[in-house]
């Protein structure tokens, strides 16, 4: 057998087509090196938040397409994309159980690295807060062209299945976002307690109202109106 020296584990690997397309070098350089970590769990904390920003960027991208589909009255395709958006939102929800493995004492070490930074400054989160205001006029215009209201669709759902699907998809996404805000509050309470002020000098308990604040209030009001109609006959 030829006497061939084993390849060094640290030898650089030439970039592949996959590396170039995914930009793995740039992507994997965005986290702290092992020597820079304040605590072992900081890498998990950083990667989880970075991945959430990417998922929120994708939601923005998909919702822009939904707006165009609504303008073109392509409701079946809009519903298909909204189904994708709901699955992306589930990925965001599933990130929090991972963050819940963080011990409070370790979080405080990470917190020292944040300066005055806070999850409330997330550009992706703020984008998700403004998206519904942009999407709603497209939804309203589509309903107006079809001479229908959300309440009428709820009154006769089986005769308005295309519009109903869009309404149901938007409400489910809305519900997922409310859950996301509540789970974020629950995580902050778990690692910070309820009496500590955030890095923005805001009490943790001030985060709770967001857990019940809808993105599409008119959709929920229509359900209220239907209930009142039925029970006041």
Short mmCIF file of C-alpha atoms in Angstrom, two decimals:
data_model
loop_
_atom_site.label_atom_id
_atom_site.label_comp_id
_atom_site.label_asym_id
_atom_site.label_seq_id
_atom_site.Cartn_x
_atom_site.Cartn_y
_atom_site.Cartn_z
CA UNK A 1 0.00 0.00 0.00
CA UNK A 2 1.29 3.45 -0.84
CA UNK A 3 2.41 5.48 2.12
CA UNK A 4 -0.03 8.38 1.76
CA UNK A 5 -0.18 10.97 4.52
CA UNK A 6 -3.73 11.60 5.86
CA UNK A 7 -5.35 14.83 4.78
CA UNK A 8 -5.25 17.52 7.46
CA UNK A 9 -8.60 18.20 9.09
CA UNK A 10 -7.85 21.91 8.86
CA UNK A 11 -6.95 21.86 5.16
CA UNK A 12 -9.19 24.30 3.28
CA UNK A 13 -11.77 22.70 1.04
CA UNK A 14 -12.14 24.20 -2.41
CA UNK A 15 -15.51 25.93 -2.81
CA UNK A 16 -18.22 23.94 -4.54
CA UNK A 17 -21.09 25.17 -6.69
CA UNK A 18 -23.30 24.76 -3.61
CA UNK A 19 -20.97 27.01 -1.58
CA UNK A 20 -20.97 29.66 -4.26
CA UNK A 21 -24.74 29.61 -4.70
CA UNK A 22 -25.61 29.60 -0.96
CA UNK A 23 -22.67 31.89 -0.16
CA UNK A 24 -21.71 29.66 2.73
CA UNK A 25 -18.41 31.47 3.42
CA UNK A 26 -20.19 34.77 4.02
CA UNK A 27 -23.09 33.13 5.85
CA UNK A 28 -20.96 31.16 8.30
CA UNK A 29 -18.73 34.16 8.96
CA UNK A 30 -21.66 36.13 10.43
CA UNK A 31 -21.41 34.44 13.85
CA UNK A 32 -18.86 34.99 16.57
CA UNK A 33 -15.84 32.70 16.58
CA UNK A 34 -15.51 30.24 19.51
CA UNK A 35 -12.90 32.54 21.05
CA UNK A 36 -15.28 35.52 20.98
CA UNK A 37 -18.26 33.83 22.66
CA UNK A 38 -19.22 35.23 26.06
CA UNK A 39 -20.74 31.87 26.99
CA UNK A 40 -21.26 28.51 25.27
CA UNK A 41 -24.94 29.26 24.47
CA UNK A 42 -24.23 32.54 22.72
CA UNK A 43 -23.73 30.82 19.35
CA UNK A 44 -27.17 29.20 19.63
CA UNK A 45 -28.68 32.58 20.60
CA UNK A 46 -27.05 34.37 17.67
CA UNK A 47 -27.83 31.73 15.02
CA UNK A 48 -31.46 31.44 16.16
CA UNK A 49 -32.03 35.17 15.85
CA UNK A 50 -30.19 35.39 12.53
CA UNK A 51 -32.28 32.56 11.08
CA UNK A 52 -35.48 34.25 12.32
CA UNK A 53 -34.48 37.42 10.46
CA UNK A 54 -34.11 35.35 7.29
CA UNK A 55 -37.52 33.69 7.72
CA UNK A 56 -39.13 37.11 8.29
CA UNK A 57 -37.43 38.40 5.14
CA UNK A 58 -38.99 35.49 3.26
CA UNK A 59 -42.44 36.28 4.66
CA UNK A 60 -42.06 39.85 3.36
CA UNK A 61 -41.05 38.51 -0.06
CA UNK A 62 -44.03 36.12 -0.23
CA UNK A 63 -46.54 38.70 0.99
CA UNK A 64 -45.45 41.10 -1.75
CA UNK A 65 -46.34 38.37 -4.25
CA UNK A 66 -49.68 37.76 -2.54
CA UNK A 67 -50.54 41.44 -3.02
CA UNK A 68 -49.91 41.15 -6.75
CA UNK A 69 -51.96 37.96 -6.97
CA UNK A 70 -54.87 39.64 -5.20
CA UNK A 71 -54.66 42.53 -7.67
CA UNK A 72 -54.86 39.99 -10.51
CA UNK A 73 -57.75 38.10 -8.87
CA UNK A 74 -55.66 34.93 -8.75
CA UNK A 75 -57.11 33.83 -5.44
CA UNK A 76 -56.24 30.15 -5.68
CA UNK A 77 -52.56 30.96 -6.22
CA UNK A 78 -52.69 33.63 -3.51
CA UNK A 79 -54.08 31.01 -1.14
CA UNK A 80 -51.28 28.62 -2.06
CA UNK A 81 -48.64 31.24 -1.25
CA UNK A 82 -50.40 32.19 1.98
CA UNK A 83 -50.27 28.53 2.96
CA UNK A 84 -46.50 28.76 2.49
CA UNK A 85 -46.39 31.91 4.61
CA UNK A 86 -48.19 30.10 7.43
CA UNK A 87 -45.61 27.32 7.30
CA UNK A 88 -42.80 29.88 7.48
CA UNK A 89 -44.48 31.45 10.50
CA UNK A 90 -44.48 28.03 12.17
CA UNK A 91 -40.70 27.95 11.78
CA UNK A 92 -40.54 31.19 13.75
CA UNK A 93 -42.72 29.71 16.48
CA UNK A 94 -40.55 26.59 16.62
CA UNK A 95 -37.41 28.67 17.27
CA UNK A 96 -38.57 29.66 20.75
CA UNK A 97 -38.43 26.20 22.38
CA UNK A 98 -34.75 26.23 21.43
CA UNK A 99 -34.24 29.61 23.09
CA UNK A 100 -36.06 28.32 26.16
CA UNK A 101 -33.12 25.95 26.78
CA UNK A 102 -31.09 29.05 27.67
CA UNK A 103 -30.45 29.37 31.41
CA UNK A 104 -31.09 32.81 32.93
CA UNK A 105 -27.51 33.09 34.22
CA UNK A 106 -26.17 32.42 30.71
CA UNK A 107 -28.61 34.86 29.13
CA UNK A 108 -27.28 37.62 31.38
CA UNK A 109 -23.79 36.99 30.00
CA UNK A 110 -25.18 37.36 26.48
CA UNK A 111 -27.19 40.38 27.52
CA UNK A 112 -23.96 42.17 28.45
CA UNK A 113 -22.87 41.84 24.81
CA UNK A 114 -26.07 43.42 23.45
CA UNK A 115 -25.31 46.91 24.70
CA UNK A 116 -28.73 48.52 24.60
CA UNK A 117 -29.87 46.19 21.85
CA UNK A 118 -33.22 44.45 22.09
CA UNK A 119 -35.38 42.06 20.10
CA UNK A 120 -37.84 44.93 19.76
CA UNK A 121 -35.35 46.49 17.33
CA UNK A 122 -35.54 43.52 14.94
CA UNK A 123 -35.95 44.88 11.38
CA UNK A 124 -37.78 41.72 10.38
CA UNK A 125 -40.26 42.03 13.22
CA UNK A 126 -40.97 45.67 12.40
CA UNK A 127 -41.45 44.70 8.76
CA UNK A 128 -44.04 42.11 9.78
CA UNK A 129 -45.87 44.79 11.78
CA UNK A 130 -46.16 47.10 8.75
CA UNK A 131 -46.94 44.44 6.11
CA UNK A 132 -50.64 44.04 7.02
CA UNK A 133 -51.22 47.76 6.46
CA UNK A 134 -49.76 47.37 2.96
CA UNK A 135 -51.66 44.18 2.13
CA UNK A 136 -55.07 45.27 3.38
CA UNK A 137 -55.87 47.77 0.54
CA UNK A 138 -55.15 45.00 -2.00
CA UNK A 139 -57.53 42.67 -0.17
CA UNK A 140 -60.22 45.38 0.09
CA UNK A 141 -59.93 46.21 -3.61
CA UNK A 142 -60.28 42.55 -4.54
CA UNK A 143 -63.40 42.20 -2.41
CA UNK A 144 -64.86 45.41 -3.86
CA UNK A 145 -64.36 44.16 -7.42
CA UNK A 146 -66.26 41.02 -6.49
CA UNK A 147 -68.92 43.10 -4.72
CA UNK A 148 -68.56 41.11 -1.50
CA UNK A 149 -67.80 41.86 2.14
CA UNK A 150 -66.08 39.71 4.72
CA UNK A 151 -69.32 39.47 6.66
CA UNK A 152 -71.22 38.28 3.57
CA UNK A 153 -68.58 35.62 2.94
CA UNK A 154 -69.04 34.38 6.53
CA UNK A 155 -72.81 34.35 6.07
CA UNK A 156 -72.55 32.16 2.99
CA UNK A 157 -69.10 30.50 3.19
CA UNK A 158 -69.80 27.58 0.86
CA UNK A 159 -70.89 29.92 -1.92
CA UNK A 160 -67.72 32.01 -1.56
CA UNK A 161 -64.97 29.43 -1.14
CA UNK A 162 -62.19 31.38 -2.91
CA UNK A 163 -62.67 34.48 -0.78
CA UNK A 164 -63.20 32.37 2.34
CA UNK A 165 -59.85 30.63 1.83
CA UNK A 166 -58.01 33.96 1.69
CA UNK A 167 -59.83 35.21 4.78
CA UNK A 168 -59.08 32.00 6.69
CA UNK A 169 -55.41 32.06 5.63
CA UNK A 170 -54.98 35.67 6.75
CA UNK A 171 -56.68 35.00 10.08
CA UNK A 172 -54.54 31.94 10.74
CA UNK A 173 -51.37 33.89 9.95
CA UNK A 174 -52.65 36.66 12.22
CA UNK A 175 -53.21 34.13 15.00
CA UNK A 176 -49.71 32.72 14.55
CA UNK A 177 -48.22 36.20 14.81
CA UNK A 178 -50.13 36.86 18.02
CA UNK A 179 -48.77 33.57 19.40
CA UNK A 180 -45.28 34.64 18.37
CA UNK A 181 -45.59 37.85 20.37
CA UNK A 182 -46.92 36.04 23.42
CA UNK A 183 -44.20 33.38 23.29
CA UNK A 184 -41.60 36.14 23.04
CA UNK A 185 -43.03 37.67 26.19
CA UNK A 186 -43.05 34.27 27.92
CA UNK A 187 -39.39 33.75 26.99
CA UNK A 188 -38.39 37.18 28.30
CA UNK A 189 -40.27 36.48 31.54
CA UNK A 190 -38.52 33.12 31.84
CA UNK A 191 -34.96 34.45 31.51
CA UNK A 192 -35.44 37.95 32.99
CA UNK A 193 -38.32 37.63 35.44
CA UNK A 194 -41.25 40.04 35.60
CA UNK A 195 -39.79 42.92 37.61
CA UNK A 196 -36.59 43.60 35.65
CA UNK A 197 -36.59 46.42 33.13
CA UNK A 198 -35.57 45.64 29.57
CA UNK A 199 -32.47 47.18 28.00
CA UNK A 200 -34.82 49.93 26.78
CA UNK A 201 -36.01 50.57 30.36
CA UNK A 202 -39.37 48.99 29.59
CA UNK A 203 -40.88 46.44 32.01
CA UNK A 204 -41.21 42.92 30.64
CA UNK A 205 -44.94 42.92 31.44
CA UNK A 206 -45.47 45.73 28.89
CA UNK A 207 -45.00 43.14 26.14
CA UNK A 208 -48.24 41.31 26.97
CA UNK A 209 -50.77 43.48 25.03
CA UNK A 210 -49.12 42.56 21.72
CA UNK A 211 -50.16 38.95 22.25
CA UNK A 212 -53.81 39.85 21.62
CA UNK A 213 -53.42 42.69 19.11
CA UNK A 214 -54.57 41.50 15.65
CA UNK A 215 -52.82 42.36 12.40
CA UNK A 216 -56.12 42.38 10.46
CA UNK A 217 -58.70 43.72 12.95
CA UNK A 218 -61.44 44.01 10.32
CA UNK A 219 -61.39 40.24 9.80
CA UNK A 220 -62.01 39.61 13.48
CA UNK A 221 -64.70 42.30 13.64
CA UNK A 222 -66.61 40.46 10.91
CA UNK A 223 -66.71 37.34 13.09
CA UNK A 224 -68.01 39.48 15.96
CA UNK A 225 -70.70 40.88 13.68
CA UNK A 226 -71.75 37.41 12.50
CA UNK A 227 -72.05 36.16 16.07
CA UNK A 228 -74.20 39.14 17.04
CA UNK A 229 -76.42 38.63 14.00
CA UNK A 230 -77.04 35.00 14.77
CA UNK A 231 -77.69 35.42 18.47
CA UNK A 232 -79.80 38.56 18.24
CA UNK A 233 -82.36 37.08 15.84
#
